[in-house]
PDB file of C-alpha atoms in Angstrom:
ATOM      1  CA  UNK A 281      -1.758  25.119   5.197  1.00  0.00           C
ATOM      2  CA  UNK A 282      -0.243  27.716   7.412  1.00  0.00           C
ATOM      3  CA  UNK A 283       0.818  25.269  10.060  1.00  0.00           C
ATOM      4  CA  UNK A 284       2.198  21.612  10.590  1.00  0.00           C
ATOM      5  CA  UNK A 285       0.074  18.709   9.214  1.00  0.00           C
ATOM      6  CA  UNK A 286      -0.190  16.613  12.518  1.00  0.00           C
ATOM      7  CA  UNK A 287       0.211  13.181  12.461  1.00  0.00           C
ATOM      8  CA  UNK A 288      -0.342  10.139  14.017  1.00  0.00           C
ATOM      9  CA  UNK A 289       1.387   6.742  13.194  1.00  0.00           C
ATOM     10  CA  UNK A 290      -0.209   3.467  14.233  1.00  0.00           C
ATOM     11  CA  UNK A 291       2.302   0.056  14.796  1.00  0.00           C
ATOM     12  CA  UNK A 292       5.078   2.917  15.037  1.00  0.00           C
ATOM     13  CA  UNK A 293       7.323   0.573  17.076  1.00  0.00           C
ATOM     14  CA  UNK A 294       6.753  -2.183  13.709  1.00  0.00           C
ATOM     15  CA  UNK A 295       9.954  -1.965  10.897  1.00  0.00           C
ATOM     16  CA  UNK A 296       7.588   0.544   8.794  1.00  0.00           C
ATOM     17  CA  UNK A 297       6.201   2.634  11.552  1.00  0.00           C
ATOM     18  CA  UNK A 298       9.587   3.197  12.748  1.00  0.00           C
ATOM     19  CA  UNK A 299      10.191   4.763   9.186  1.00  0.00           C
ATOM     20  CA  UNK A 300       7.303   6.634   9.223  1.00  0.00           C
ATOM     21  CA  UNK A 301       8.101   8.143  12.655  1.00  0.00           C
ATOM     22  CA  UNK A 302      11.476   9.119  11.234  1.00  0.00           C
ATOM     23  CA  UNK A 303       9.882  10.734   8.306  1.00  0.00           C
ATOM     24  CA  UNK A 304       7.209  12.628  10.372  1.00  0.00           C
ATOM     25  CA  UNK A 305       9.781  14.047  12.644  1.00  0.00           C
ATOM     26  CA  UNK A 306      12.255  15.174   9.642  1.00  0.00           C
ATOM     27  CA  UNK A 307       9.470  16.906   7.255  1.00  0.00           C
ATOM     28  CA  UNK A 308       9.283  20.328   8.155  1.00  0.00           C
ATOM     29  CA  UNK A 309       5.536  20.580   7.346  1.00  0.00           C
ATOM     30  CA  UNK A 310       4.858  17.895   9.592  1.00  0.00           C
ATOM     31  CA  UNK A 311       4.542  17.312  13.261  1.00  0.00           C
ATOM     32  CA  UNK A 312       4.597  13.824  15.175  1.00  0.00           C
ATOM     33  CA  UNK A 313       1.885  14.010  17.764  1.00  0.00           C
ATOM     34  CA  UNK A 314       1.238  10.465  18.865  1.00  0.00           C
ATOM     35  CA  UNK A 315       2.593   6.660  17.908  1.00  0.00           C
ATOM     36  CA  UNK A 316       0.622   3.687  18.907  1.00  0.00           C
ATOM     37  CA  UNK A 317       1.413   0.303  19.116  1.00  0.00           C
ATOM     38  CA  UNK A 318      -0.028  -2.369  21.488  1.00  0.00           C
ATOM     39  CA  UNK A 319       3.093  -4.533  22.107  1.00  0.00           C
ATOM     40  CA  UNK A 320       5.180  -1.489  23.389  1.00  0.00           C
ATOM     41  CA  UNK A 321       5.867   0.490  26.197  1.00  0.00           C
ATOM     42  CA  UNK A 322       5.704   4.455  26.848  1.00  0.00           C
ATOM     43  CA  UNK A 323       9.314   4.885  24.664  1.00  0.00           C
ATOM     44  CA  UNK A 324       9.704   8.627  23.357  1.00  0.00           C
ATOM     45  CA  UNK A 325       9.183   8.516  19.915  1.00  0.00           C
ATOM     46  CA  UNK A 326      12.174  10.234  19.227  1.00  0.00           C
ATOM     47  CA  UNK A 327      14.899   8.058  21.261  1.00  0.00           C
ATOM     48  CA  UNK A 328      13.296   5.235  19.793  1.00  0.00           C
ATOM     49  CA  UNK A 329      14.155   5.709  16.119  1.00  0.00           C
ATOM     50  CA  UNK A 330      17.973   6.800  17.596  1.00  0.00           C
ATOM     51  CA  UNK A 331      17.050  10.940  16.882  1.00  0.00           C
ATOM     52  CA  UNK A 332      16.628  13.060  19.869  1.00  0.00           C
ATOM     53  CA  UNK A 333      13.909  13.007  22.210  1.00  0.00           C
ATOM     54  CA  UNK A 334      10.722  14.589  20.543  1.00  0.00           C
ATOM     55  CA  UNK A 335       8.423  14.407  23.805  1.00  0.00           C
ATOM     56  CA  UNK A 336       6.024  12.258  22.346  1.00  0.00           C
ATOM     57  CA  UNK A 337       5.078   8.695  24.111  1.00  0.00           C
ATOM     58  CA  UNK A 338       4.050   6.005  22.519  1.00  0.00           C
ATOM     59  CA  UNK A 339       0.774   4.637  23.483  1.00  0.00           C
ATOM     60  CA  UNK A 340      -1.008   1.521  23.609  1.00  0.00           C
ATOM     61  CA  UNK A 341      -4.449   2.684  23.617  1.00  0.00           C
ATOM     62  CA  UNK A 342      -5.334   4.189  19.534  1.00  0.00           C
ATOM     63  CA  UNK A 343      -8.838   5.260  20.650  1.00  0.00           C
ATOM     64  CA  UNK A 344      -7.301   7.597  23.237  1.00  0.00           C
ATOM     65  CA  UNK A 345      -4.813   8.478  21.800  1.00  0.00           C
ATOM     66  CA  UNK A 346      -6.463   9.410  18.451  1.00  0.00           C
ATOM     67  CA  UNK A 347      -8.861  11.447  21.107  1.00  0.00           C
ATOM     68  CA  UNK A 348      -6.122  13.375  22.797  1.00  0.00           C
ATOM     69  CA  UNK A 349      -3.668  14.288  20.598  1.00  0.00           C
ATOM     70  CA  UNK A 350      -6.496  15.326  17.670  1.00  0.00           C
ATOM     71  CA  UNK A 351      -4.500  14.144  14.181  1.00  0.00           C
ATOM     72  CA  UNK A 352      -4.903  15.647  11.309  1.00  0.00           C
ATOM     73  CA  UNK A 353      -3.685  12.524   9.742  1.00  0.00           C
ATOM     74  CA  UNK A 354      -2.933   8.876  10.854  1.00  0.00           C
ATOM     75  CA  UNK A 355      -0.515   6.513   8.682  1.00  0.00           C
ATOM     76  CA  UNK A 356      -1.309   2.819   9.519  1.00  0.00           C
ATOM     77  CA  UNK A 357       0.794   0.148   8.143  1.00  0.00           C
ATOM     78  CA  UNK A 358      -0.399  -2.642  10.579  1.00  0.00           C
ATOM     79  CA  UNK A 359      -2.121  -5.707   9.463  1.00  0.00           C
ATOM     80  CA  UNK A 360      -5.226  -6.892   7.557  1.00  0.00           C
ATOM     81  CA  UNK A 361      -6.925  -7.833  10.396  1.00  0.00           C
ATOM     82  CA  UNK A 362      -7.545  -4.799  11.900  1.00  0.00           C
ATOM     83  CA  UNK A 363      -7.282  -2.678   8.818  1.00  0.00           C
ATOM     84  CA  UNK A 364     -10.797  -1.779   8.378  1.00  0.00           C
ATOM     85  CA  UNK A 365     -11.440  -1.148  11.694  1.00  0.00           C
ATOM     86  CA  UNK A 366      -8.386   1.237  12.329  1.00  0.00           C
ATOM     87  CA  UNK A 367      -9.585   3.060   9.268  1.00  0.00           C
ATOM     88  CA  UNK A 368     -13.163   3.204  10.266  1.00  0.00           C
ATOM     89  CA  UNK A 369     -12.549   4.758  13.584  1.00  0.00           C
ATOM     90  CA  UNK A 370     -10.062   7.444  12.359  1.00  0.00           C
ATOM     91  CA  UNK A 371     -12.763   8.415   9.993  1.00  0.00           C
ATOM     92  CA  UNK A 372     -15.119   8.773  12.863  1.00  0.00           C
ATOM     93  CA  UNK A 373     -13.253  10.870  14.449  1.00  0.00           C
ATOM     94  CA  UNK A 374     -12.609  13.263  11.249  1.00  0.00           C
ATOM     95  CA  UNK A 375      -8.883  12.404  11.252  1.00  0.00           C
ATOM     96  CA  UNK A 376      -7.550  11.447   7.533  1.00  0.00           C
ATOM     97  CA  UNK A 377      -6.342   7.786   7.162  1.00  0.00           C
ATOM     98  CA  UNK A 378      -3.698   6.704   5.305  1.00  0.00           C
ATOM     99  CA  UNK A 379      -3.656   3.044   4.825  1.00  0.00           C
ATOM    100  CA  UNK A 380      -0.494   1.408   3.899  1.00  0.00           C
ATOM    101  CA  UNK A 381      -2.153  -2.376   4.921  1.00  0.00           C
ATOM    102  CA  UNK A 382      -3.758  -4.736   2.617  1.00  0.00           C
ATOM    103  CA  UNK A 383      -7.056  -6.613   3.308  1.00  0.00           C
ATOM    104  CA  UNK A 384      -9.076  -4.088   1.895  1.00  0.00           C
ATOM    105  CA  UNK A 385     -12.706  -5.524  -0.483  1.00  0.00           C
ATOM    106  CA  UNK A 386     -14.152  -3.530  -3.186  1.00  0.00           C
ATOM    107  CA  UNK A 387     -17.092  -3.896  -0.526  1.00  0.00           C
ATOM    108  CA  UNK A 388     -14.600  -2.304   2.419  1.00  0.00           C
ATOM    109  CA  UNK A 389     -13.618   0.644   0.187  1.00  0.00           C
ATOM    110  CA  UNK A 390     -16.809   1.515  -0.744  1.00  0.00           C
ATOM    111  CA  UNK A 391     -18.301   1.767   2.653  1.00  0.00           C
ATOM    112  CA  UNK A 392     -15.164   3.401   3.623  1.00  0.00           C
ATOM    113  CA  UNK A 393     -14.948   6.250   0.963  1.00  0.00           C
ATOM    114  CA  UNK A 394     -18.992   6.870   2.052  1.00  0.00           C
ATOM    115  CA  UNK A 395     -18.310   7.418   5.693  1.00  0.00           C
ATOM    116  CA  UNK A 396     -14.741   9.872   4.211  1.00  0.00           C
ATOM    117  CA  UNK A 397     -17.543  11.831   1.771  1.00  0.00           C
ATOM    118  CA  UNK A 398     -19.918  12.075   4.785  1.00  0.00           C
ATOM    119  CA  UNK A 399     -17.098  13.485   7.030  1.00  0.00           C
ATOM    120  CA  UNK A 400     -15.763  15.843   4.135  1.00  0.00           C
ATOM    121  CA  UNK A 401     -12.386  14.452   5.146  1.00  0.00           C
ATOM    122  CA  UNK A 402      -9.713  12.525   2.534  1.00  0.00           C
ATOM    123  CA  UNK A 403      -8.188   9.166   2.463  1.00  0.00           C
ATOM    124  CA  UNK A 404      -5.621   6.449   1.243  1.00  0.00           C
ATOM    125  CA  UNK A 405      -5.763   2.621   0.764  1.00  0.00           C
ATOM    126  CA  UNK A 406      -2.414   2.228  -1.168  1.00  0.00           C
ATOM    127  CA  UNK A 407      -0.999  -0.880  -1.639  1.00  0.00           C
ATOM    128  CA  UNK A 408       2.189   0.077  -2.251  1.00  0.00           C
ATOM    129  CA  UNK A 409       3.660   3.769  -1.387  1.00  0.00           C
ATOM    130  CA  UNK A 410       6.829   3.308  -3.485  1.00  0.00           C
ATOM    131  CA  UNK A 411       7.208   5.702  -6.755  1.00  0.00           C
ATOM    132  CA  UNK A 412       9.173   3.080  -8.612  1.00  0.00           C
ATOM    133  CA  UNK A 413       6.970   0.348  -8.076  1.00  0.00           C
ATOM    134  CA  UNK A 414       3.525   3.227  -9.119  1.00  0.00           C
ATOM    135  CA  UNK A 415       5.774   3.783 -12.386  1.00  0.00           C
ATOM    136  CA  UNK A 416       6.101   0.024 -13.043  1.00  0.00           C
ATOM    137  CA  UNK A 417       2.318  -0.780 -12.815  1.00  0.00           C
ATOM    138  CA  UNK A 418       1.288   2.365 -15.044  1.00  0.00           C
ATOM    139  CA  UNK A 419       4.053   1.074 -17.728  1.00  0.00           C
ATOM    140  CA  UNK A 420       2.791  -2.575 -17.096  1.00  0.00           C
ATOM    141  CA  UNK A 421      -0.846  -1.391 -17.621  1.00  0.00           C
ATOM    142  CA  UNK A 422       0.662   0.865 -20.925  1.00  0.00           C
ATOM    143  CA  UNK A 423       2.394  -2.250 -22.643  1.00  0.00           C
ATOM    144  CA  UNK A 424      -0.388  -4.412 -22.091  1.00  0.00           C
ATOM    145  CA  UNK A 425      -2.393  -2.219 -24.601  1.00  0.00           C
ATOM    146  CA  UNK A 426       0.208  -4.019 -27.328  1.00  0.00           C
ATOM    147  CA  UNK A 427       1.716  -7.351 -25.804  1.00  0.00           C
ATOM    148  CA  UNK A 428      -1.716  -8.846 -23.890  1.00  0.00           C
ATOM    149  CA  UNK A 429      -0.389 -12.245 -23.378  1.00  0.00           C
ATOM    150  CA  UNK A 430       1.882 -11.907 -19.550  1.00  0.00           C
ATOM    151  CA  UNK A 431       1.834 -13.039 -16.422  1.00  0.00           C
ATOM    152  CA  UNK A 432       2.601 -11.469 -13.123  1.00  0.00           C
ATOM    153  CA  UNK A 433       5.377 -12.739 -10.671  1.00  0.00           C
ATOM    154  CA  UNK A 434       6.000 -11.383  -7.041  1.00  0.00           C
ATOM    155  CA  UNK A 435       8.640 -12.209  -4.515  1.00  0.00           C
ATOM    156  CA  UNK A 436       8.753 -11.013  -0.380  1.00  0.00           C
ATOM    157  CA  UNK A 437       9.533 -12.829   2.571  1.00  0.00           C
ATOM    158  CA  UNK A 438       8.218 -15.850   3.776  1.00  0.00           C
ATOM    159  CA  UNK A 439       6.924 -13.910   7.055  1.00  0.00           C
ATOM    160  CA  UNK A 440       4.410 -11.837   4.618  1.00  0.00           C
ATOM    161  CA  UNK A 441       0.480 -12.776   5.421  1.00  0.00           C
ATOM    162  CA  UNK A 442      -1.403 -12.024   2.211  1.00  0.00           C
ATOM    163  CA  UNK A 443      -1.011 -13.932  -1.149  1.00  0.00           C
ATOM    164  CA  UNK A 444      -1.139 -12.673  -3.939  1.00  0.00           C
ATOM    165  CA  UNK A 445       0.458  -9.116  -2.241  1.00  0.00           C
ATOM    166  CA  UNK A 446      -1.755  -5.648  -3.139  1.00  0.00           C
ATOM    167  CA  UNK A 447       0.622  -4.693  -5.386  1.00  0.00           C
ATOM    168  CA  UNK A 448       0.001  -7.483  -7.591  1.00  0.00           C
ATOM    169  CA  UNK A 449      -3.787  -7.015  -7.143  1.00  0.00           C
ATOM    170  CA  UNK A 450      -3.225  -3.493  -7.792  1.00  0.00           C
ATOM    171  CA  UNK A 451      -1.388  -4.242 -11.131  1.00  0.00           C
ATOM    172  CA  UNK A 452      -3.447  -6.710 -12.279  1.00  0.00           C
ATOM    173  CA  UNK A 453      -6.601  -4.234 -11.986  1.00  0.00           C
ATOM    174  CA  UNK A 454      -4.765  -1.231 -14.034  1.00  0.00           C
ATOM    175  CA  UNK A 455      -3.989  -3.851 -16.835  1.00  0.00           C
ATOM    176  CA  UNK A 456      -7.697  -5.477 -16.571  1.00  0.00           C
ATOM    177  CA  UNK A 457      -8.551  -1.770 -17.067  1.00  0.00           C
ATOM    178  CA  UNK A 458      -6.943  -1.455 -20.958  1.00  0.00           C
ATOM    179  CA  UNK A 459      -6.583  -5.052 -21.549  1.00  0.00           C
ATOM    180  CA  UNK A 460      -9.354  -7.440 -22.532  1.00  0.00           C
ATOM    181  CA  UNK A 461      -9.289 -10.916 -21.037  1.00  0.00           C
ATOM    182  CA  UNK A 462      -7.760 -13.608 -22.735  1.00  0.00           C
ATOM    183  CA  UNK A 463      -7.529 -16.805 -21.467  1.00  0.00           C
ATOM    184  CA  UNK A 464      -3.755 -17.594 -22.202  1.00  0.00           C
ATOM    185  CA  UNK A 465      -1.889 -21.073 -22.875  1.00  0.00           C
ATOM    186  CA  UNK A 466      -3.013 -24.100 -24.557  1.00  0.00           C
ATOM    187  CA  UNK A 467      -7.148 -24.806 -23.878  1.00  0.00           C
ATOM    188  CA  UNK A 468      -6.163 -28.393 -22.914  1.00  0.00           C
ATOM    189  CA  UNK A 469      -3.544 -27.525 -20.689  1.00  0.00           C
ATOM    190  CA  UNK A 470      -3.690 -29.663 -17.310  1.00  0.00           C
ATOM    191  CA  UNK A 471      -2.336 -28.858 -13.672  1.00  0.00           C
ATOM    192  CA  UNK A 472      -0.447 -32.003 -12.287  1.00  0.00           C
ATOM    193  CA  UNK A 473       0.283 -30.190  -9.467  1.00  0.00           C
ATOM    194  CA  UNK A 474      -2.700 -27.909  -8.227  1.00  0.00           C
ATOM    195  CA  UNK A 475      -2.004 -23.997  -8.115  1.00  0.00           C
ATOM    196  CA  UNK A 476       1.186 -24.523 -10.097  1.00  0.00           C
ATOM    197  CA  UNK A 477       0.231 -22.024 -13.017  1.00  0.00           C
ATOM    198  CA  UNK A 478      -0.799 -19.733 -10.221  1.00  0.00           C
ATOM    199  CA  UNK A 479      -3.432 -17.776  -9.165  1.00  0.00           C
ATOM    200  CA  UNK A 480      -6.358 -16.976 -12.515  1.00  0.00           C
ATOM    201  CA  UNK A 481      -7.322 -13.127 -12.920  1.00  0.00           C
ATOM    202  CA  UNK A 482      -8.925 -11.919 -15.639  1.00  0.00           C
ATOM    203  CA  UNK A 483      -7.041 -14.523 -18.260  1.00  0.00           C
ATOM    204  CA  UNK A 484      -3.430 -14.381 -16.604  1.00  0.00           C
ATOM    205  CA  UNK A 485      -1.730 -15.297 -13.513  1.00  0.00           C
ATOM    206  CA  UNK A 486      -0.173 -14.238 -10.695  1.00  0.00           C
ATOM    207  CA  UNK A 487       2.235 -16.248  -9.143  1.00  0.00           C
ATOM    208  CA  UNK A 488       3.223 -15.654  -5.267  1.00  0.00           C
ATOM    209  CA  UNK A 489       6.875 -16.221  -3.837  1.00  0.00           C
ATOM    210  CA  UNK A 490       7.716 -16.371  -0.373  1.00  0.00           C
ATOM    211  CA  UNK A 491      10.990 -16.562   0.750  1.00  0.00           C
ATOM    212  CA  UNK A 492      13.037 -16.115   4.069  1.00  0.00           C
ATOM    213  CA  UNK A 493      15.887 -13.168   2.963  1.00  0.00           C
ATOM    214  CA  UNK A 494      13.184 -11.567   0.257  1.00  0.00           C
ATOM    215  CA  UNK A 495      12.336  -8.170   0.766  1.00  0.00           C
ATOM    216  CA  UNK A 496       9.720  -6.882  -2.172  1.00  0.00           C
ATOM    217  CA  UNK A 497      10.237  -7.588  -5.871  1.00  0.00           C
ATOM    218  CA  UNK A 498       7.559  -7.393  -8.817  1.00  0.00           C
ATOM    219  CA  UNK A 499       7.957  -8.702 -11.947  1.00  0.00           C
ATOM    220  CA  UNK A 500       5.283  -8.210 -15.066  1.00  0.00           C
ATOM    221  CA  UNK A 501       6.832 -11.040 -18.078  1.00  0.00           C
ATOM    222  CA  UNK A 502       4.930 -10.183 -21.476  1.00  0.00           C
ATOM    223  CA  UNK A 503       5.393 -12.210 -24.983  1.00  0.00           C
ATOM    224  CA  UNK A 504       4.423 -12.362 -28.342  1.00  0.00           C
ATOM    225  CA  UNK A 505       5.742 -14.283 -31.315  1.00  0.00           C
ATOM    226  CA  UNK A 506       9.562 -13.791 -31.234  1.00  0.00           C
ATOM    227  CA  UNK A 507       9.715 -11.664 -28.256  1.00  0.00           C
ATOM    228  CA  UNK A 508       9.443 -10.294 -24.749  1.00  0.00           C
ATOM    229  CA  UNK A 509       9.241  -7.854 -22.640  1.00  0.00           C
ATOM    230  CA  UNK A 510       9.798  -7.544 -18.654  1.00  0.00           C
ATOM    231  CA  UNK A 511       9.089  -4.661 -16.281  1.00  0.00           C
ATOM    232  CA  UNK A 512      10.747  -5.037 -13.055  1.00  0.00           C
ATOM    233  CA  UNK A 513      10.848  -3.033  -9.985  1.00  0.00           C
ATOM    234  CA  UNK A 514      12.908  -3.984  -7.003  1.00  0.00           C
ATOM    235  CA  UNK A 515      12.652  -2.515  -3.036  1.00  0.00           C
ATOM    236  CA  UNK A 516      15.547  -3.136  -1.234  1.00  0.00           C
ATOM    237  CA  UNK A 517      14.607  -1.053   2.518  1.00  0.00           C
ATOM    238  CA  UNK A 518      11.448   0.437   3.808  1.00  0.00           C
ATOM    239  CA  UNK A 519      13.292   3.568   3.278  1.00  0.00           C
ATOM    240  CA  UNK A 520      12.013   3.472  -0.484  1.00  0.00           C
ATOM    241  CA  UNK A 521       8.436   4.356   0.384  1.00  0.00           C
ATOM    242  CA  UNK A 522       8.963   7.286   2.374  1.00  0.00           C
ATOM    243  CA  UNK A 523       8.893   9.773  -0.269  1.00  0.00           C
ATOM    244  CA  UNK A 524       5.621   8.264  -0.877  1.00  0.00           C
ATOM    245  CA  UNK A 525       4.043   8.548   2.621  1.00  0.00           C
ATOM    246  CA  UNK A 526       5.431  11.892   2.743  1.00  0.00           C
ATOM    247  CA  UNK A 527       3.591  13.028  -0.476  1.00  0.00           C
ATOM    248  CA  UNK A 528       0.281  11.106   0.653  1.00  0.00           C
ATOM    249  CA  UNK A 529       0.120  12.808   4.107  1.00  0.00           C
ATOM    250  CA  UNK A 530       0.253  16.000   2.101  1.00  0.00           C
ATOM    251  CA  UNK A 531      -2.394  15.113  -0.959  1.00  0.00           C
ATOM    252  CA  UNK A 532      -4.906  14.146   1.892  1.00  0.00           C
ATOM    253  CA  UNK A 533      -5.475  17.266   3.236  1.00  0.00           C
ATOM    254  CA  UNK A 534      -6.726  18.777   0.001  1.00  0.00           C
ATOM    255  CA  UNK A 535      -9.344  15.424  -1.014  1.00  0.00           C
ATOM    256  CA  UNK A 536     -12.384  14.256  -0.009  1.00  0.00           C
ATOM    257  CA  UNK A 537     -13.335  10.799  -0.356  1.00  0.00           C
ATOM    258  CA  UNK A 538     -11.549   7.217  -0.163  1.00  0.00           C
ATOM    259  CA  UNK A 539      -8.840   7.086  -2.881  1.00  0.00           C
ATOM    260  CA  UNK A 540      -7.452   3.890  -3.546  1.00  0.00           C
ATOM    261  CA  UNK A 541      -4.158   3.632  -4.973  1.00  0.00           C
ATOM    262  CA  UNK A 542      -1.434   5.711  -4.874  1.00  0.00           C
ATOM    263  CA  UNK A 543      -0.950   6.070  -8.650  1.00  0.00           C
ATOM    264  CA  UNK A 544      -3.795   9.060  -8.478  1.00  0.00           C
ATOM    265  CA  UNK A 545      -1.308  11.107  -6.566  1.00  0.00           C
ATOM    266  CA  UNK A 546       1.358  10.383  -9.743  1.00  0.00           C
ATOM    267  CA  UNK A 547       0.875  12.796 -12.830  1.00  0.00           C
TER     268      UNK A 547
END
């Protein structure tokens, strides 16, 4: 493009719109032009992630503010509830989305990537922005191929909504992709206590922790006769899916349609 990608971040006063803000306003090919969030008051963006004063206000209206400051872009990483309407709206509007939330149905995707391919504009539902963790599903989905038998476990905080988290939905669909199902364990095998072998997809499980003091960990444990094998990826700040974001912002000026997941951006 010969000028600034212009963006607009949605819960910017949350802990990952304030690291989106921070990212906007320190890419050079990118240019901050509104922040939303309900809860907060008419802060400049700028003083409120400690940088200098950048001249844009947050706002609590996303409608009008969507209308006013024209986006080229807006990065939402809100809530479920409101995903698919925050998404639909930007859409409408021609402004690409890219969705950092979870919530999303097959059903909601669809719909969504038909109203992106009517508009000719592109879009992201991602569950998870972070290279390392995009690298860790693609080997998961790779070893699966030759140790089928595994199981999935995921750790965050005890303050996160959705159970199992995308990224373990995510992962469990690229393996699904190469992997036939199996229905693992012993045939007779009995729960004592109900949901303790965890949550059934496609003839493994996914087990959920939450945790006060847990930020975002993803484990994929695979075993045959003799041996095992564990691919682990570990986020330790929001920082870690910035570079992400940054390259998503980017990729969505140049597609059309609804792309979900993030690993389509990774060669």
């Amino acid at each position: 493009m010969d000028r600034k990608i212009r963006v607009a971040v949605i819960g910017a006063s949350g802990r990952m719109g304030r690291e989106v803000v921070k990212t906007v306003l320190t890419e050079s090919d990118m240019e901050l032009v509104a922040g939303v969030d309900r809860s907060s008051g008419p802060i400049d963006l700028g003083r409120m992630v400690g940088f200098e004063e950048c001249g844009v206000k947050m706002s609590n209206d996303l409608e009008l503010a969507l209308t006013e400051s024209k986006p080229d872009v807006l990065v939402d990483f809100t809530g479920p509830h409101t995903a698919f309407s925050h998404t639909s709206l930007a859409i409408r509007l021609g402004i690409r989305p890219v969705m950092g939330t979870t919530g999303f149905t097959p059903q909601d995707i669809a719909e969504l990537d038909k109203q992106c391919q009517d508009k000719g504009i592109g879009g992201i539902i991602a569950p998870n922005f972070s290279i390392g963790a995009i690298l860790m599903m693609k080997f998961a989905a790779q070893a699966s191929k030759y140790f089928p038998h595994l199981e999935i476990i995921e750790y965050h905080g005890d303050q996160k909504l959705d159970a199992p988290s995308g990224t373990s939905v995510k992962t469990a669909e690229l393996i699904s992709e190469v992997r036939e199902e199996i229905r693992q364990g012993n045939p007779k095998e009995e729960e004592t206590i109900e949901g303790s072998r965890g949550g059934y997809y496609n003839g493994f499980r996914i087990h959920s922790v939450r945790l006060p003091g847990i930020f975002a960990q993803q484990e994929v444990i695979m075993a045959e006769q003799g041996q095992a094998l564990k691919i682990r990826h570990d986020s330790y700040d929001r920082a870690a899916y910035m570079p992400g974001v940054a390259i998503a912002v980017r990729k969505v000026m140049t597609y059309s349609g609804m792309i979900y997941g993030f690993e389509h951006f990774i060669d």
